[in-house]
Tab-separated table of C-alpha atoms in Angstrom:
chain	number	residue	atom	x	y	z
A	1	MET	CA	1.794	-58.125	85.010
A	2	ARG	CA	2.521	-55.130	82.927
A	3	THR	CA	0.514	-52.592	84.900
A	4	ILE	CA	0.819	-53.481	88.499
A	5	PRO	CA	4.455	-53.003	88.952
A	6	HIS	CA	4.022	-49.310	88.476
A	7	PHE	CA	2.313	-48.912	91.755
A	8	LYS	CA	5.146	-50.273	93.586
A	9	ASP	CA	7.106	-47.589	95.578
A	10	ASN	CA	4.825	-44.856	94.071
A	11	GLU	CA	2.200	-44.085	96.684
A	12	GLU	CA	1.058	-41.174	94.757
A	13	LEU	CA	0.101	-43.165	91.787
A	14	GLY	CA	-3.751	-43.577	91.525
A	15	LEU	CA	-4.279	-44.747	87.955
A	16	VAL	CA	-2.374	-46.673	85.302
A	17	GLN	CA	-4.269	-46.461	81.662
A	18	ALA	CA	-3.521	-48.880	78.893
A	19	ARG	CA	-4.146	-47.780	75.176
A	20	TRP	CA	-7.239	-49.080	73.206
A	21	SER	CA	-6.776	-50.969	70.018
A	22	PHE	CA	-9.778	-52.128	67.935
A	23	VAL	CA	-10.501	-55.487	66.516
A	24	ASN	CA	-12.736	-54.050	63.779
A	25	LYS	CA	-10.879	-51.024	62.877
A	26	ASP	CA	-10.917	-52.129	58.944
A	27	GLU	CA	-14.543	-52.852	58.867
A	28	ASN	CA	-15.681	-49.892	56.787
A	29	LEU	CA	-14.908	-46.422	56.175
A	30	LEU	CA	-16.384	-45.147	59.419
A	31	THR	CA	-14.246	-47.231	61.749
A	32	ARG	CA	-11.221	-46.401	59.884
A	33	LEU	CA	-11.751	-42.691	60.481
A	34	GLN	CA	-12.656	-43.268	64.158
A	35	ASN	CA	-9.414	-45.412	64.503
A	36	ILE	CA	-7.259	-42.570	63.236
A	37	ASN	CA	-9.194	-40.104	65.724
A	38	LEU	CA	-8.695	-42.257	68.579
A	39	ALA	CA	-5.159	-43.226	67.918
A	40	PHE	CA	-4.397	-39.454	68.096
A	41	HIS	CA	-6.157	-39.260	71.113
A	42	PHE	CA	-4.170	-41.970	72.965
A	43	GLU	CA	-0.987	-41.915	71.305
A	44	VAL	CA	-0.510	-38.194	71.498
A	45	GLU	CA	-3.026	-36.489	73.757
A	46	LYS	CA	-2.816	-39.113	76.651
A	47	LYS	CA	0.896	-39.787	76.303
A	48	VAL	CA	1.822	-36.134	76.537
A	49	ASN	CA	-0.582	-35.243	79.291
A	50	GLY	CA	0.666	-38.214	81.220
A	51	VAL	CA	4.302	-37.243	81.031
A	52	PHE	CA	3.982	-33.604	81.391
A	53	LEU	CA	0.700	-33.353	83.808
A	54	ASN	CA	0.439	-36.748	85.415
A	55	PHE	CA	-3.284	-36.127	84.710
A	56	PHE	CA	-5.693	-37.307	81.932
A	57	GLY	CA	-9.260	-38.608	81.548
A	58	PHE	CA	-9.884	-42.268	82.563
A	59	ASN	CA	-11.435	-44.201	79.570
A	60	GLY	CA	-13.662	-46.225	81.882
A	61	THR	CA	-11.755	-49.442	80.586
A	62	ALA	CA	-8.175	-50.571	80.041
A	63	GLY	CA	-7.251	-49.171	83.307
A	64	VAL	CA	-6.129	-50.118	86.833
A	65	TRP	CA	-6.879	-47.949	89.855
A	66	ARG	CA	-5.493	-48.018	93.253
A	67	ILE	CA	-8.366	-48.871	95.744
A	68	LYS	CA	-7.232	-46.030	98.016
A	69	ALA	CA	-7.421	-43.470	95.349
A	70	LEU	CA	-11.121	-44.581	94.622
A	71	GLU	CA	-12.089	-44.115	98.357
A	72	VAL	CA	-10.205	-41.013	99.135
A	73	SER	CA	-11.864	-39.352	96.054
A	74	GLY	CA	-15.335	-40.225	96.971
A	75	GLY	CA	-15.940	-43.510	95.055
A	76	TRP	CA	-17.626	-44.244	91.904
A	77	LEU	CA	-20.675	-42.011	91.453
A	78	GLU	CA	-23.571	-42.137	89.021
A	79	ARG	CA	-24.582	-38.452	88.860
A	80	THR	CA	-23.351	-38.053	85.105
A	81	THR	CA	-23.120	-40.427	82.045
A	82	VAL	CA	-19.228	-39.901	82.164
A	83	GLU	CA	-18.704	-41.455	85.665
A	84	ASP	CA	-15.154	-42.625	84.515
A	85	MET	CA	-13.947	-38.904	83.782
A	86	ASP	CA	-15.742	-37.967	87.101
A	87	ILE	CA	-13.597	-39.887	89.096
A	88	ALA	CA	-10.543	-38.907	87.123
A	89	VAL	CA	-11.103	-35.303	87.824
A	90	ARG	CA	-11.895	-35.831	91.758
A	91	ALA	CA	-8.968	-37.871	91.972
A	92	HIS	CA	-6.643	-35.256	90.489
A	93	VAL	CA	-8.107	-32.688	92.787
A	94	HIS	CA	-7.091	-34.849	95.886
A	95	GLY	CA	-3.345	-35.125	94.579
A	96	TRP	CA	-3.454	-38.325	92.911
A	97	LYS	CA	-1.166	-38.934	89.695
A	98	PHE	CA	-1.706	-41.013	86.672
A	99	ILE	CA	0.574	-42.985	84.274
A	100	PHE	CA	-0.443	-43.844	80.527
A	101	LEU	CA	1.174	-46.802	79.009
A	102	ASN	CA	1.206	-46.631	75.163
A	103	ASP	CA	2.804	-49.944	74.669
A	104	VAL	CA	0.102	-51.965	76.796
A	105	GLU	CA	-2.954	-52.464	74.266
A	106	CYS	CA	-6.358	-53.695	75.249
A	107	GLN	CA	-8.770	-54.744	72.452
A	108	CYS	CA	-12.178	-52.852	71.975
A	109	GLU	CA	-14.833	-52.490	69.270
A	110	LEU	CA	-15.913	-49.290	67.192
A	111	PRO	CA	-19.509	-48.344	66.229
A	112	GLU	CA	-19.861	-49.591	62.647
A	113	SER	CA	-22.956	-47.717	61.845
A	114	TYR	CA	-23.362	-44.162	61.971
A	115	GLU	CA	-26.680	-44.309	63.948
A	116	ALA	CA	-24.531	-46.029	66.714
A	117	TYR	CA	-21.782	-43.443	66.462
A	118	ARG	CA	-24.256	-40.634	66.679
A	119	LYS	CA	-25.645	-42.092	70.131
A	120	GLN	CA	-21.992	-42.783	71.513
A	121	GLN	CA	-20.805	-39.083	70.611
A	122	HIS	CA	-23.990	-37.695	72.028
A	123	ARG	CA	-23.039	-39.202	75.353
A	124	TRP	CA	-19.384	-38.498	75.224
A	125	HIS	CA	-20.141	-34.874	74.435
A	126	SER	CA	-22.837	-34.085	76.684
A	127	GLY	CA	-21.658	-35.954	79.711
A	128	PRO	CA	-18.445	-33.418	80.213
A	129	MET	CA	-20.947	-30.612	80.202
A	130	GLN	CA	-22.693	-32.154	83.330
A	131	LEU	CA	-19.403	-32.791	84.831
A	132	PHE	CA	-18.091	-29.280	84.343
A	133	ARG	CA	-21.201	-27.672	85.920
A	134	LEU	CA	-20.910	-30.222	89.144
A	135	CYS	CA	-17.026	-30.133	89.483
A	136	LEU	CA	-16.089	-26.518	88.602
A	137	PRO	CA	-16.806	-25.232	92.253
A	138	GLN	CA	-14.462	-27.875	93.769
A	139	ILE	CA	-11.854	-27.073	91.477
A	140	ILE	CA	-12.076	-23.416	92.261
A	141	CYS	CA	-11.689	-24.006	95.696
A	142	THR	CA	-8.889	-26.267	95.552
A	143	LYS	CA	-5.253	-24.623	96.341
A	144	CYS	CA	-3.971	-24.724	92.879
A	145	MET	CA	-6.651	-22.706	91.915
A	146	GLU	CA	-6.492	-19.813	94.299
A	147	GLU	CA	-4.710	-17.254	92.006
A	148	VAL	CA	-6.953	-18.290	88.810
A	149	GLN	CA	-9.691	-15.794	89.751
A	150	LEU	CA	-11.808	-17.264	86.826
A	151	ASP	CA	-9.680	-15.624	84.120
A	152	ILE	CA	-8.561	-18.753	82.893
A	153	PRO	CA	-7.980	-17.974	79.051
A	154	LEU	CA	-5.643	-14.962	79.717
A	155	LEU	CA	-3.203	-16.887	82.407
A	156	PRO	CA	0.009	-18.548	81.551
A	157	ALA	CA	-0.251	-22.449	80.982
A	158	GLU	CA	1.875	-23.199	84.188
A	159	GLU	CA	-0.671	-21.326	86.334
A	160	ILE	CA	-3.785	-23.197	85.064
A	161	ASP	CA	-4.787	-26.416	86.778
A	162	PRO	CA	-5.102	-29.313	84.226
A	163	ALA	CA	-8.303	-30.484	85.701
A	164	ILE	CA	-9.968	-27.127	84.467
A	165	LEU	CA	-8.344	-27.537	81.008
A	166	PHE	CA	-9.860	-31.142	80.651
A	167	LEU	CA	-13.180	-30.109	81.689
A	168	HIS	CA	-13.648	-27.188	79.873
A	169	PRO	CA	-14.238	-27.918	76.075
A	170	LEU	CA	-13.538	-24.687	74.659
A	171	LEU	CA	-10.156	-24.670	76.246
A	172	HIS	CA	-9.182	-28.293	75.661
A	173	ASN	CA	-10.285	-28.060	71.862
A	174	PRO	CA	-10.035	-25.139	69.156
A	175	PRO	CA	-12.739	-22.807	69.195
A	176	HIS	CA	-13.865	-24.027	65.706
A	177	ASP	CA	-14.916	-27.428	67.129
A	178	ASN	CA	-18.647	-27.045	66.662
A	179	VAL	CA	-19.513	-30.299	68.286
A	180	HIS	CA	-17.846	-29.101	71.665
A	181	ALA	CA	-18.970	-25.477	71.601
A	182	ARG	CA	-22.726	-26.885	71.011
A	183	GLY	CA	-22.274	-29.222	74.060
A	184	LEU	CA	-21.412	-26.247	76.232
A	185	PHE	CA	-24.914	-24.857	76.156
A	186	GLN	CA	-26.574	-28.013	76.958
A	187	LEU	CA	-24.938	-28.105	80.533
A	188	GLY	CA	-26.694	-31.406	81.521
A	189	SER	CA	-29.432	-31.562	78.890
A	190	ALA	CA	-28.994	-35.327	78.339
A	191	TYR	CA	-29.023	-37.550	81.327
A	192	GLU	CA	-29.729	-40.953	79.622
A	193	TYR	CA	-26.968	-43.546	79.411
A	194	VAL	CA	-26.916	-45.464	76.124
A	195	VAL	CA	-25.135	-48.628	75.705
A	196	THR	CA	-23.823	-48.254	72.114
A	197	LYS	CA	-24.387	-51.232	69.963
A	198	LYS	CA	-21.002	-51.567	68.335
A	199	SER	CA	-20.735	-54.190	65.698
A	200	GLY	CA	-24.135	-55.935	65.844
A	201	ARG	CA	-22.484	-59.234	67.408
A	202	SER	CA	-24.679	-61.124	69.937
A	203	SER	CA	-23.787	-60.369	73.501
A	204	GLU	CA	-24.354	-62.879	76.415
A	205	SER	CA	-26.896	-60.374	77.906
A	206	ASP	CA	-28.743	-60.398	74.644
A	207	LEU	CA	-28.902	-64.249	74.514
A	208	VAL	CA	-29.864	-64.609	78.154
A	209	ALA	CA	-33.060	-61.915	77.615
A	210	LEU	CA	-33.962	-64.058	74.429
A	211	GLY	CA	-33.842	-66.984	76.737
A	212	GLN	CA	-36.023	-65.830	79.252
A	213	LYS	CA	-38.356	-64.620	76.508
A	214	GLU	CA	-38.737	-68.063	75.064
A	215	SER	CA	-38.809	-69.922	78.321
A	216	LYS	CA	-42.154	-68.088	79.039
A	217	HIS	CA	-43.625	-69.981	76.098
A	218	GLN	CA	-42.178	-73.329	76.740
A	219	ARG	CA	-43.289	-74.792	80.277
A	220	GLY	CA	-40.938	-77.344	82.063
A	221	SER	CA	-37.736	-76.277	79.699
A	222	SER	CA	-34.568	-76.554	80.744
A	223	GLU	CA	-31.898	-74.029	81.000
A	224	PRO	CA	-31.573	-72.287	77.582
A	225	ASN	CA	-28.864	-73.200	75.052
A	226	LEU	CA	-26.851	-69.967	74.336
A	227	PHE	CA	-25.531	-71.410	71.164
A	228	ASP	CA	-29.008	-72.100	69.590
A	229	MET	CA	-30.248	-68.821	70.678
A	230	LYS	CA	-27.385	-66.863	69.185
A	231	GLU	CA	-28.165	-68.586	65.753
A	232	ASP	CA	-31.781	-67.517	66.298
A	233	LEU	CA	-30.780	-63.910	67.125
A	234	VAL	CA	-28.522	-63.764	64.083
A	235	LYS	CA	-31.428	-64.899	61.886
A	236	GLN	CA	-33.743	-62.232	63.249
A	237	GLU	CA	-30.964	-59.576	62.457
A	238	GLN	CA	-30.662	-60.952	59.049
A	239	LYS	CA	-34.517	-60.705	58.448
A	240	ALA	CA	-34.587	-57.245	59.706
A	241	MET	CA	-31.704	-56.144	57.355
A	242	LYS	CA	-33.719	-57.563	54.316
A	243	LYS	CA	-36.940	-55.734	55.302
A	244	ARG	CA	-34.861	-52.370	55.329
A	245	LYS	CA	-35.296	-51.013	51.952
A	246	HIS	CA	-33.451	-47.711	52.105
A	247	ASN	CA	-30.663	-46.106	54.133
A	248	ARG	CA	-31.615	-43.484	56.796
A	249	ILE	CA	-31.518	-39.751	55.660
A	250	TYR	CA	-30.129	-37.490	58.380
A	251	THR	CA	-31.504	-34.162	57.434
A	252	LYS	CA	-29.426	-32.113	59.741
A	253	GLU	CA	-26.128	-33.434	58.262
A	254	LEU	CA	-27.561	-32.840	54.897
A	255	SER	CA	-28.302	-29.159	55.711
A	256	LEU	CA	-24.824	-28.708	56.793
A	257	ALA	CA	-23.598	-30.324	53.690
A	258	PHE	CA	-25.766	-27.954	51.446
A	259	LEU	CA	-24.262	-24.824	53.520
A	260	LEU	CA	-20.579	-26.054	53.197
A	261	LEU	CA	-20.855	-26.827	49.709
A	262	SER	CA	-22.437	-23.370	48.967
A	263	ASP	CA	-19.735	-21.608	50.633
A	264	ALA	CA	-17.071	-23.509	48.782
A	265	ALA	CA	-18.601	-22.601	45.500
A	266	ARG	CA	-18.741	-18.968	46.569
A	267	SER	CA	-15.079	-19.314	47.645
A	268	LEU	CA	-13.983	-20.855	44.314
A	269	LEU	CA	-15.669	-17.899	42.496
A	270	SER	CA	-14.358	-15.247	44.668
A	271	ALA	CA	-10.770	-13.554	44.054
A	272	GLN	CA	-8.897	-15.455	46.682
A	273	GLY	CA	-10.682	-18.841	47.018
A	274	ILE	CA	-8.264	-19.806	49.675
A	275	HIS	CA	-11.116	-21.840	51.572
A	276	PHE	CA	-12.457	-23.796	48.648
A	277	TYR	CA	-10.729	-27.091	49.258
A	278	PHE	CA	-11.238	-27.243	53.179
A	279	LEU	CA	-15.162	-26.358	52.636
A	280	LEU	CA	-15.249	-28.802	49.584
A	281	PHE	CA	-14.007	-31.908	51.704
A	282	GLN	CA	-16.127	-30.967	54.715
A	283	GLY	CA	-19.128	-30.535	52.560
A	284	VAL	CA	-18.629	-33.879	50.850
A	285	SER	CA	-18.017	-35.600	54.322
A	286	PHE	CA	-21.474	-34.321	55.563
A	287	LEU	CA	-23.078	-35.272	52.475
A	288	LEU	CA	-21.761	-38.910	52.692
A	289	VAL	CA	-23.036	-38.890	56.214
A	290	GLY	CA	-26.224	-37.376	55.651
A	291	LEU	CA	-27.155	-39.944	53.055
A	292	ASP	CA	-25.878	-42.805	55.402
A	293	LEU	CA	-23.417	-44.005	52.723
A	294	ILE	CA	-20.556	-44.760	55.542
A	295	GLY	CA	-20.788	-47.429	57.805
A	296	GLU	CA	-22.951	-50.376	57.725
A	297	GLN	CA	-24.697	-50.670	54.384
A	298	VAL	CA	-27.687	-52.452	52.805
A	299	GLN	CA	-26.721	-55.478	50.832
């Protein structure tokens, strides 16, 4: 009722995107930090792009598409792990406009453990690299890119197609964003699709899979009881948590923490020391992550 009316008398509108809100944003430090980051993503980035460019990346959920826009743009493809971003870029190239509704919220969940968060971010950052390689020729060939001549960083902002800004991480994000910069060199090195386990709550698919497994051992049994299976699944997860004695150690994060803290000490001992606090906070953050001290903790 709050999204469909925007399509009336607006034949150029292809997508209406709502804002994500999170039911578990206060679960732990990791979810609170993610909530801050994604709140900026939706309430600033998407809102501004929607107002001034009529273009932003579709988030895969919490959106309503015009069927004609999907059909004209080539439909839903599985050639990358970011098929939602893929259809958004192709729809923009075909001239469709998007609207973002900041006052319409759809509840979602955030990853509560660092391991789940790593898998999610790996997919979110490697997928755009695949899409950049696949869509770049199509974007260059469009009418709005005839005068670009591949010299994008030197052109005035009004002459750049928003699609290329969205796809190119080094233009869309600051150069010191090492996650995006590292992803630029992957260019399709990760094609697996990982469904991130968010909060550990049992989904219906988990329960059905467990029921099918149990039915093999029980001949003549009736349809499985999902409620009983959910209790069994929770007990199994609790047993697995009890068996776990130590938090996982992430060596790469610890190495980066050591490097940052060393640089912070050098900055403190230097004449200016202007980067001390920045390096210190960054180093402590990676130290906490490397020791698995944020997210789900062993009781």
